[in-house]
Amino acid sequence: MASKYQAPRGTFDVLPGNAHARARVERAAAEIFSRAGYEPIATPVFEDTDLFERGVGRSTDIVRKEMFTFEDKGGRSITLRPEGTAPICRAYLEHGMHKLAQPVKLSYAGPFFRHERPQAGRYRQFHQIGAEAIGTDSPFADAEAIMLLADLLAELGVPGVELRLGSLGSPVARRAYLEELKAHLRANEGELSKDVRERIDLNPLRAFDSDDEGTQAVMAGAPTIVERLDGEDAEHFAEVRALLDTAGIAYEIDPTLVRGLDYYTRTIFSFVCEGLGAQSEVGGGGRYDGLIEQLGGPATPAVGWAAGIERILLALEEDEETAGRDAFLAVADEGQRRRALALASELRHAGLAVEVDLAGRSLKGQLKHADRVGARRVVILESEGGVQLRDMESGEQRPTDAAHLLEELGGAGR
Ligand code: ATP
Ligand code: MG
């Protein structure tokens, strides 16, 4: 039936069929975060627009084109959060977390909003899980961040994952490099796409990310920051690599790697999954040593990442999943319906997943429905207290005693 209303463009409903696979991803992430001591944090889905304009930098696409920004009734500019790092840094400062033992290790999961052209793996409301270690510049934190995401993707069984690793150096080194890069871009201005040409001064690094052929040819001959790293930046990057080597995590150095948000310094990384086509990144992140200072806090180095739940699910190709039921309570005798509901409740208290007919079906209809919901057994209540137990896999059916039902269904000792 065509309905009068549809979900807004670029959004989707999570229906019961895919909710289970989604919950599995969130559970796996929560487990990994908790085992490594990354405590959960939740921030509002909207923030003052300033937080993102300042935190994200005005030059990125995310700020220029992708934000859902509106004015609230008090005339304040509000933005639906496009990412989690700036809000978490805001909360870190607002709640004085810089006074706690550092680093403060945090994790999150929730919806994010970007006004993008919708396509497979790219939505206007999507969901991320992520982790941040705030208050340390140690390369161990970078390596640990990467290891957490690698663990998560491995544990979920995401196929064909590759890790790309790069470094943007510290702001000082980066400034010198950026001048060199801008000079290269200006020298080849004629061959660049309009978009890149207009942003030579604003965000020259993004040129590496362009899908324009002319720009790509120019960038093939461009100097890379990884070649220019020296001193502490080079040491930091070498240590991150050594730590990953020790942990047995494979990676590929990508000297042209850039990210969509421009607050990154030093380490950046991206986990891609070739099977995903154009939207190949399942997750990524890096170090953002300057962000908290930009937000008005003390100089506080930090590192983190975010992964897209929808991209992970696409890569896993297992959206549809049914939960299964321990038992379905059917009635052969209409007089048993009330008893069936009470018994279902009792069995649920004991921890069993039990369904009961709510639609007045015939016994045949109830058995069919039990099969549909994935019930392993059907308990059939007969007149005068008789109980039959039917195994849905073998089709075997035998009488049993109502008093032993719980043990029969495996509830008590579970
Ligand atoms: P992309 O290059 O794919 O646009 P990005 O650089 O914008 O990614 P981040 O801002 O780092 O990505 O977000 C982290 C993760 O969130 C991405 O790796 C991706 O899995 C997911 N993601 C980002 N934007 C979207 C979107 N519009 N729809 C679904 N998932 C998204
Ligand atoms: Mg993007």
Short mmCIF file of C-alpha atoms and ligand atoms in Angstrom, two decimals:
data_model
loop_
_atom_site.label_atom_id
_atom_site.label_comp_id
_atom_site.label_asym_id
_atom_site.label_seq_id
_atom_site.Cartn_x
_atom_site.Cartn_y
_atom_site.Cartn_z
CA MET A 1 0.00 0.00 0.00
CA ALA A 2 1.51 3.31 -1.05
CA SER A 3 1.45 5.57 1.98
CA LYS A 4 0.93 9.30 1.99
CA TYR A 5 4.16 9.91 3.91
CA GLN A 6 7.66 8.63 3.34
CA ALA A 7 10.85 8.83 5.40
CA PRO A 8 12.79 11.99 4.40
CA ARG A 9 15.32 11.74 1.56
CA GLY A 10 18.53 10.08 2.64
CA THR A 11 17.02 8.54 5.78
CA PHE A 12 15.78 5.02 6.44
CA ASP A 13 13.79 3.07 8.97
CA VAL A 14 15.56 0.33 10.87
CA LEU A 15 13.05 -2.49 10.62
CA PRO A 16 13.02 -5.48 12.98
CA GLY A 17 14.68 -7.62 10.26
CA ASN A 18 17.85 -5.51 10.33
CA ALA A 19 17.75 -4.36 13.92
CA HIS A 20 19.45 -7.56 15.12
CA ALA A 21 22.51 -7.30 12.88
CA ARG A 22 22.80 -3.66 13.90
CA ALA A 23 22.55 -4.52 17.59
CA ARG A 24 25.27 -7.14 17.13
CA VAL A 25 27.65 -4.49 15.76
CA GLU A 26 26.88 -2.14 18.64
CA ARG A 27 27.28 -4.92 21.19
CA ALA A 28 30.63 -5.99 19.74
CA ALA A 29 31.86 -2.39 19.84
CA ALA A 30 30.62 -1.86 23.40
CA GLU A 31 32.45 -5.04 24.47
CA ILE A 32 35.71 -3.99 22.85
CA PHE A 33 35.50 -0.48 24.32
CA SER A 34 34.72 -1.75 27.77
CA ARG A 35 37.54 -4.32 27.74
CA ALA A 36 39.99 -1.54 26.82
CA GLY A 37 38.57 0.97 29.31
CA TYR A 38 36.95 3.43 26.87
CA GLU A 39 33.98 4.63 28.91
CA PRO A 40 30.73 5.43 27.10
CA ILE A 41 29.71 9.05 26.64
CA ALA A 42 26.58 10.45 24.97
CA THR A 43 26.21 14.05 23.81
CA PRO A 44 23.13 15.79 22.35
CA VAL A 45 22.27 15.23 18.70
CA PHE A 46 22.30 18.98 18.18
CA GLU A 47 24.80 21.62 19.22
CA ASP A 48 25.44 25.33 18.70
CA THR A 49 26.59 25.74 15.10
CA ASP A 50 29.74 27.53 16.28
CA LEU A 51 31.10 24.32 17.78
CA PHE A 52 31.35 22.71 14.36
CA GLU A 53 32.34 25.79 12.44
CA ARG A 54 35.19 26.31 14.86
CA GLY A 55 35.90 22.70 15.63
CA VAL A 56 35.73 21.36 12.13
CA GLY A 57 37.20 24.32 10.30
CA ARG A 58 35.29 26.34 7.78
CA SER A 59 37.11 24.98 4.76
CA THR A 60 35.94 21.37 4.81
CA ASP A 61 33.03 20.07 2.74
CA ILE A 62 31.40 18.90 5.91
CA VAL A 63 31.14 22.49 7.12
CA ARG A 64 30.67 24.15 3.75
CA LYS A 65 27.96 21.93 2.34
CA GLU A 66 26.94 19.07 4.54
CA MET A 67 25.60 20.51 7.78
CA PHE A 68 21.94 20.49 8.75
CA THR A 69 21.75 23.94 10.28
CA PHE A 70 18.63 25.77 11.39
CA GLU A 71 17.54 28.55 13.65
CA ASP A 72 15.66 27.59 16.81
CA LYS A 73 12.79 29.58 18.28
CA GLY A 74 15.22 31.69 20.30
CA GLY A 75 17.06 32.75 17.13
CA ARG A 76 20.11 30.59 17.92
CA SER A 77 21.89 28.79 15.11
CA ILE A 78 21.70 25.06 15.79
CA THR A 79 23.33 22.20 13.86
CA LEU A 80 22.50 18.51 13.89
CA ARG A 81 25.85 16.95 14.77
CA PRO A 82 27.78 15.88 11.64
CA GLU A 83 30.45 14.13 13.72
CA GLY A 84 31.22 13.15 17.30
CA THR A 85 34.69 14.45 18.09
CA ALA A 86 33.98 18.16 18.47
CA PRO A 87 30.96 17.55 20.78
CA ILE A 88 33.01 15.16 22.92
CA CYS A 89 35.82 17.69 23.21
CA ARG A 90 33.21 20.29 24.15
CA ALA A 91 31.93 17.96 26.90
CA TYR A 92 35.51 17.20 27.99
CA LEU A 93 36.08 20.91 28.64
CA GLU A 94 32.61 21.67 29.96
CA HIS A 95 32.87 18.96 32.61
CA GLY A 96 36.47 19.71 33.56
CA MET A 97 37.72 16.33 32.38
CA HIS A 98 41.14 17.91 31.79
CA LYS A 99 41.51 17.74 35.58
CA LEU A 100 41.14 13.95 35.61
CA ALA A 101 44.00 11.52 35.10
CA GLN A 102 44.93 11.70 31.42
CA PRO A 103 44.20 10.42 28.91
CA VAL A 104 40.45 10.33 29.26
CA LYS A 105 39.27 7.42 27.14
CA LEU A 106 35.74 7.69 25.78
CA SER A 107 33.51 5.81 23.36
CA TYR A 108 30.16 6.48 21.72
CA ALA A 109 27.51 5.23 19.34
CA GLY A 110 24.63 7.13 17.82
CA PRO A 111 23.09 8.99 14.88
CA PHE A 112 24.88 11.70 12.89
CA PHE A 113 23.57 13.99 10.17
CA ARG A 114 25.07 15.25 6.93
CA HIS A 115 23.31 16.85 4.00
CA GLU A 116 24.93 14.65 1.35
CA ARG A 117 23.69 13.23 -1.94
CA PRO A 118 22.14 9.94 -0.83
CA GLN A 119 23.52 6.72 -2.32
CA ALA A 120 24.37 3.22 -1.11
CA GLY A 121 26.41 3.66 2.07
CA ARG A 122 25.84 7.42 2.17
CA TYR A 123 22.85 8.78 4.03
CA ARG A 124 21.66 12.00 5.62
CA GLN A 125 21.11 10.30 8.94
CA PHE A 126 23.62 7.57 9.59
CA HIS A 127 25.16 5.96 12.65
CA GLN A 128 28.69 5.89 13.95
CA ILE A 129 30.55 4.14 16.68
CA GLY A 130 33.74 5.74 17.81
CA ALA A 131 36.45 6.13 20.40
CA GLU A 132 38.62 9.01 21.62
CA ALA A 133 41.69 9.12 23.86
CA ILE A 134 42.02 12.72 25.02
CA GLY A 135 45.03 14.14 26.83
CA THR A 136 48.03 12.25 25.50
CA ASP A 137 50.39 12.69 22.57
CA SER A 138 51.86 9.23 23.01
CA PRO A 139 52.05 7.17 19.82
CA PHE A 140 50.82 4.28 21.99
CA ALA A 141 47.39 5.96 22.03
CA ASP A 142 47.40 6.21 18.22
CA ALA A 143 48.33 2.55 17.92
CA GLU A 144 45.74 1.52 20.51
CA ALA A 145 43.02 3.48 18.68
CA ILE A 146 43.89 1.71 15.44
CA MET A 147 44.03 -1.66 17.19
CA LEU A 148 40.55 -1.19 18.65
CA LEU A 149 39.00 -0.58 15.25
CA ALA A 150 41.02 -3.41 13.69
CA ASP A 151 39.78 -5.72 16.47
CA LEU A 152 36.19 -4.68 15.98
CA LEU A 153 36.24 -5.26 12.22
CA ALA A 154 37.98 -8.61 12.69
CA GLU A 155 35.61 -9.72 15.41
CA LEU A 156 32.60 -8.85 13.27
CA GLY A 157 34.14 -10.70 10.35
CA VAL A 158 34.13 -7.74 7.94
CA PRO A 159 35.77 -9.18 4.81
CA GLY A 160 38.55 -7.62 2.72
CA VAL A 161 39.54 -4.89 5.16
CA GLU A 162 42.66 -2.85 4.47
CA LEU A 163 44.28 -0.27 6.70
CA ARG A 164 45.77 2.86 5.15
CA LEU A 165 48.06 4.92 7.31
CA GLY A 166 49.49 8.40 6.92
CA SER A 167 50.78 11.33 8.91
CA LEU A 168 50.08 15.02 8.50
CA GLY A 169 52.87 16.14 10.80
CA SER A 170 52.59 18.88 13.39
CA PRO A 171 51.02 22.24 12.49
CA VAL A 172 54.42 23.92 12.00
CA ALA A 173 55.77 21.26 9.67
CA ARG A 174 52.44 21.11 7.96
CA ARG A 175 52.38 24.85 7.29
CA ALA A 176 55.73 24.69 5.54
CA TYR A 177 54.61 21.69 3.55
CA LEU A 178 51.29 23.32 2.63
CA GLU A 179 53.15 26.31 1.17
CA GLU A 180 55.16 23.93 -0.96
CA LEU A 181 51.99 22.12 -2.03
CA LYS A 182 50.16 25.35 -2.86
CA ALA A 183 53.10 26.43 -5.02
CA HIS A 184 52.86 23.11 -6.87
CA LEU A 185 49.11 23.56 -7.36
CA ARG A 186 49.49 27.14 -8.57
CA ALA A 187 52.19 26.11 -11.01
CA ASN A 188 49.69 23.64 -12.52
CA GLU A 189 46.53 25.68 -12.00
CA GLY A 190 45.26 25.20 -15.56
CA GLU A 191 44.93 21.45 -15.18
CA LEU A 192 43.02 21.47 -11.89
CA SER A 193 39.27 21.08 -11.45
CA LYS A 194 37.36 24.25 -10.61
CA ASP A 195 36.60 23.02 -7.11
CA VAL A 196 40.24 22.32 -6.30
CA ARG A 197 41.43 25.55 -7.90
CA GLU A 198 39.06 27.56 -5.74
CA ARG A 199 40.39 25.91 -2.62
CA ILE A 200 44.13 26.09 -3.20
CA ASP A 201 44.43 28.46 -0.26
CA LEU A 202 41.65 27.05 1.89
CA ASN A 203 42.35 23.33 1.76
CA PRO A 204 45.02 22.26 -0.73
CA LEU A 205 45.33 18.78 0.84
CA ARG A 206 41.88 17.86 -0.34
CA ALA A 207 43.23 17.95 -3.92
CA PHE A 208 44.72 14.49 -3.24
CA ASP A 209 41.17 13.25 -2.76
CA SER A 210 39.81 14.61 -6.05
CA ASP A 211 38.26 12.27 -8.59
CA ASP A 212 38.98 14.72 -11.42
CA GLU A 213 41.48 13.27 -13.91
CA GLY A 214 43.38 16.48 -14.57
CA THR A 215 43.77 17.08 -10.83
CA GLN A 216 44.89 13.50 -10.27
CA ALA A 217 47.63 13.91 -12.88
CA VAL A 218 48.86 17.07 -11.14
CA MET A 219 48.77 15.34 -7.76
CA ALA A 220 50.76 12.35 -8.99
CA GLY A 221 53.74 14.70 -9.17
CA ALA A 222 52.96 16.62 -5.98
CA PRO A 223 55.20 16.51 -2.91
CA THR A 224 53.71 14.49 -0.03
CA ILE A 225 53.82 15.37 3.64
CA VAL A 226 55.02 11.90 4.58
CA GLU A 227 58.20 12.55 2.56
CA ARG A 228 58.64 15.85 4.40
CA LEU A 229 58.16 14.63 7.98
CA ASP A 230 61.17 15.22 10.19
CA GLY A 231 62.24 15.44 13.83
CA GLU A 232 59.59 14.54 16.38
CA ASP A 233 56.89 14.13 13.74
CA ALA A 234 58.95 11.51 11.94
CA GLU A 235 59.78 9.77 15.23
CA HIS A 236 56.15 9.76 16.29
CA PHE A 237 55.05 8.22 13.00
CA ALA A 238 57.85 5.64 13.13
CA GLU A 239 56.78 4.62 16.64
CA VAL A 240 53.12 4.22 15.59
CA ARG A 241 54.28 1.96 12.77
CA ALA A 242 56.56 -0.05 15.03
CA LEU A 243 53.72 -0.57 17.52
CA LEU A 244 51.41 -1.81 14.77
CA ASP A 245 54.16 -4.10 13.50
CA THR A 246 54.61 -5.54 16.98
CA ALA A 247 50.87 -6.11 17.28
CA GLY A 248 50.83 -7.84 13.88
CA ILE A 249 48.49 -5.32 12.28
CA ALA A 250 49.03 -4.98 8.55
CA TYR A 251 48.86 -1.51 7.00
CA GLU A 252 49.84 0.33 3.91
CA ILE A 253 51.44 3.76 4.09
CA ASP A 254 49.40 6.12 1.97
CA PRO A 255 51.35 9.38 1.59
CA THR A 256 48.36 11.10 0.00
CA LEU A 257 45.81 10.11 2.61
CA VAL A 258 43.63 13.02 3.75
CA ARG A 259 40.48 13.18 5.80
CA GLY A 260 37.23 15.08 5.45
CA LEU A 261 37.72 16.98 8.69
CA ASP A 262 40.61 19.40 8.88
CA TYR A 263 41.49 19.31 12.57
CA TYR A 264 43.82 16.33 12.16
CA THR A 265 47.55 16.47 12.99
CA ARG A 266 50.15 13.72 12.75
CA THR A 267 48.60 10.23 12.48
CA ILE A 268 45.61 9.67 10.20
CA PHE A 269 44.19 6.31 9.16
CA SER A 270 41.42 4.79 7.17
CA PHE A 271 39.99 1.27 7.08
CA VAL A 272 38.62 0.49 3.64
CA CYS A 273 36.70 -2.49 2.40
CA GLU A 274 37.08 -3.07 -1.33
CA GLY A 275 33.69 -4.76 -1.68
CA LEU A 276 31.95 -1.49 -0.84
CA GLY A 277 32.60 0.30 -4.15
CA ALA A 278 32.61 4.10 -4.08
CA GLN A 279 31.85 4.39 -0.36
CA SER A 280 34.72 2.13 0.54
CA GLU A 281 35.70 3.54 3.93
CA VAL A 282 34.18 1.70 6.88
CA GLY A 283 35.94 3.83 9.44
CA GLY A 284 38.83 6.13 10.07
CA GLY A 285 40.29 8.80 12.25
CA GLY A 286 43.49 10.21 13.55
CA ARG A 287 45.18 12.56 15.94
CA TYR A 288 43.76 16.02 16.55
CA ASP A 289 46.24 17.77 18.82
CA GLY A 290 44.94 21.29 18.17
CA LEU A 291 41.19 20.87 18.42
CA ILE A 292 40.66 21.34 22.14
CA GLU A 293 42.72 24.50 22.12
CA GLN A 294 40.65 25.76 19.19
CA LEU A 295 37.58 25.20 21.38
CA GLY A 296 39.06 27.47 24.05
CA GLY A 297 40.66 24.81 26.25
CA PRO A 298 44.26 24.18 27.26
CA ALA A 299 46.57 22.62 24.65
CA THR A 300 45.44 18.98 24.78
CA PRO A 301 46.62 16.32 22.34
CA ALA A 302 44.12 13.61 21.43
CA VAL A 303 43.40 10.81 19.00
CA GLY A 304 40.26 8.96 17.92
CA TRP A 305 38.19 7.39 15.18
CA ALA A 306 34.67 6.80 13.97
CA ALA A 307 33.21 3.94 11.96
CA GLY A 308 29.94 3.91 10.06
CA ILE A 309 27.54 1.21 11.21
CA GLU A 310 25.69 1.15 7.87
CA ARG A 311 28.96 0.71 5.96
CA ILE A 312 29.90 -2.18 8.27
CA LEU A 313 26.50 -3.81 7.72
CA LEU A 314 26.80 -3.36 3.96
CA ALA A 315 30.23 -4.97 4.04
CA LEU A 316 28.88 -7.85 6.11
CA GLU A 317 25.90 -8.25 3.76
CA GLU A 318 23.83 -9.57 6.60
CA ASP A 319 21.09 -7.10 7.17
CA GLU A 320 18.41 -9.69 7.60
CA GLU A 321 18.52 -11.75 10.72
CA THR A 322 15.80 -13.28 12.88
CA ALA A 323 16.22 -13.68 16.57
CA GLY A 324 14.60 -17.10 16.95
CA ARG A 325 12.41 -18.18 19.89
CA ASP A 326 12.81 -20.86 22.51
CA ALA A 327 9.12 -21.71 22.33
CA PHE A 328 5.69 -20.80 21.06
CA LEU A 329 2.74 -21.43 23.32
CA ALA A 330 -0.20 -22.72 21.29
CA VAL A 331 -3.66 -23.74 22.43
CA ALA A 332 -5.55 -26.74 21.08
CA ASP A 333 -8.52 -25.81 23.18
CA GLU A 334 -10.01 -22.28 23.18
CA GLY A 335 -10.56 -22.51 26.93
CA GLN A 336 -6.76 -22.48 27.46
CA ARG A 337 -6.01 -19.06 25.96
CA ARG A 338 -5.85 -17.17 29.27
CA ARG A 339 -3.68 -19.83 30.79
CA ALA A 340 -1.38 -19.65 27.76
CA LEU A 341 -0.72 -15.94 28.26
CA ALA A 342 -0.05 -16.36 31.99
CA LEU A 343 2.28 -19.30 31.31
CA ALA A 344 4.13 -17.35 28.62
CA SER A 345 4.79 -14.59 31.13
CA GLU A 346 6.03 -17.13 33.69
CA LEU A 347 8.44 -18.71 31.19
CA ARG A 348 9.71 -15.28 30.12
CA HIS A 349 10.49 -14.49 33.75
CA ALA A 350 12.69 -17.56 33.71
CA GLY A 351 14.60 -16.05 30.80
CA LEU A 352 13.05 -17.92 27.89
CA ALA A 353 12.06 -16.25 24.63
CA VAL A 354 8.44 -17.24 24.30
CA GLU A 355 5.63 -16.06 22.04
CA VAL A 356 1.95 -16.64 22.28
CA ASP A 357 -0.83 -16.25 19.72
CA LEU A 358 -2.44 -12.81 19.88
CA ALA A 359 -4.59 -13.16 16.79
CA GLY A 360 -7.04 -15.96 17.61
CA ARG A 361 -5.55 -18.41 15.08
CA SER A 362 -6.63 -22.02 14.74
CA LEU A 363 -4.15 -24.65 16.03
CA LYS A 364 -2.93 -25.18 12.46
CA GLY A 365 -2.52 -21.41 12.07
CA GLN A 366 -0.62 -21.21 15.36
CA LEU A 367 1.83 -23.94 14.30
CA LYS A 368 2.43 -22.16 11.02
CA HIS A 369 3.03 -18.92 12.85
CA ALA A 370 5.38 -20.62 15.32
CA ASP A 371 7.45 -21.74 12.36
CA ARG A 372 7.37 -18.23 10.90
CA VAL A 373 8.76 -16.63 14.08
CA GLY A 374 11.51 -19.25 14.32
CA ALA A 375 10.27 -21.06 17.43
CA ARG A 376 12.33 -24.16 18.20
CA ARG A 377 9.56 -25.84 20.17
CA VAL A 378 5.80 -25.47 20.43
CA VAL A 379 3.99 -26.10 23.69
CA ILE A 380 0.41 -27.10 22.95
CA LEU A 381 -2.06 -26.61 25.80
CA GLU A 382 -4.93 -29.07 25.63
CA SER A 383 -8.17 -29.22 27.57
CA GLU A 384 -8.00 -30.33 31.20
CA GLY A 385 -4.33 -29.54 31.73
CA GLY A 386 -2.88 -31.76 29.02
CA VAL A 387 0.37 -30.48 27.49
CA GLN A 388 2.10 -31.59 24.29
CA LEU A 389 5.64 -30.58 23.36
CA ARG A 390 6.49 -30.40 19.68
CA ASP A 391 10.01 -30.11 18.33
CA MET A 392 9.78 -27.92 15.24
CA GLU A 393 12.92 -29.23 13.65
CA SER A 394 12.19 -32.97 13.87
CA GLY A 395 8.40 -32.61 13.94
CA GLU A 396 8.36 -35.04 16.88
CA GLN A 397 5.53 -34.46 19.37
CA ARG A 398 5.00 -36.03 22.79
CA PRO A 399 2.94 -35.39 25.91
CA THR A 400 4.70 -33.73 28.83
CA ASP A 401 3.94 -32.50 32.31
CA ALA A 402 3.15 -28.81 32.84
CA ALA A 403 5.18 -28.88 36.07
CA HIS A 404 8.35 -29.82 34.19
CA LEU A 405 7.91 -27.46 31.30
CA LEU A 406 10.66 -25.11 32.39
CA GLU A 407 13.27 -27.88 32.57
CA GLU A 408 12.02 -29.35 29.31
CA LEU A 409 12.53 -26.03 27.57
CA GLY A 410 15.95 -25.61 29.13
CA GLY A 411 15.00 -22.50 31.09
CA ALA A 412 15.94 -23.32 34.65
CA GLY A 413 19.55 -24.30 34.28
CA ARG A 414 20.45 -21.74 31.65
P1 ATP B 1 33.57 9.65 3.18
O1 ATP B 1 34.89 9.92 2.51
O2 ATP B 1 33.02 8.30 2.89
O3 ATP B 1 32.59 10.77 2.96
P2 ATP B 1 34.26 10.91 5.66
O4 ATP B 1 35.67 11.29 5.49
O5 ATP B 1 33.22 11.94 5.49
O6 ATP B 1 33.90 9.64 4.74
P3 ATP B 1 34.26 10.61 8.54
O7 ATP B 1 33.76 11.98 8.69
O8 ATP B 1 35.61 10.30 9.03
O9 ATP B 1 34.10 10.14 7.03
O10 ATP B 1 33.22 9.60 9.20
C1 ATP B 1 33.63 8.33 9.70
C2 ATP B 1 32.83 7.21 9.09
O11 ATP B 1 31.44 7.49 9.09
C3 ATP B 1 33.14 6.94 7.64
O12 ATP B 1 34.25 6.11 7.53
C4 ATP B 1 31.90 6.24 7.16
O13 ATP B 1 31.95 4.87 7.50
C5 ATP B 1 30.82 6.89 7.96
N1 ATP B 1 30.11 7.92 7.19
C6 ATP B 1 30.49 9.20 6.93
N2 ATP B 1 29.56 9.86 6.25
C7 ATP B 1 28.52 8.99 6.07
C8 ATP B 1 27.23 9.07 5.44
N3 ATP B 1 26.80 10.20 4.88
N4 ATP B 1 26.45 7.96 5.45
C9 ATP B 1 26.86 6.82 6.03
N5 ATP B 1 28.06 6.68 6.65
C10 ATP B 1 28.88 7.74 6.67
MG MG B 2 32.25 12.61 3.78
#
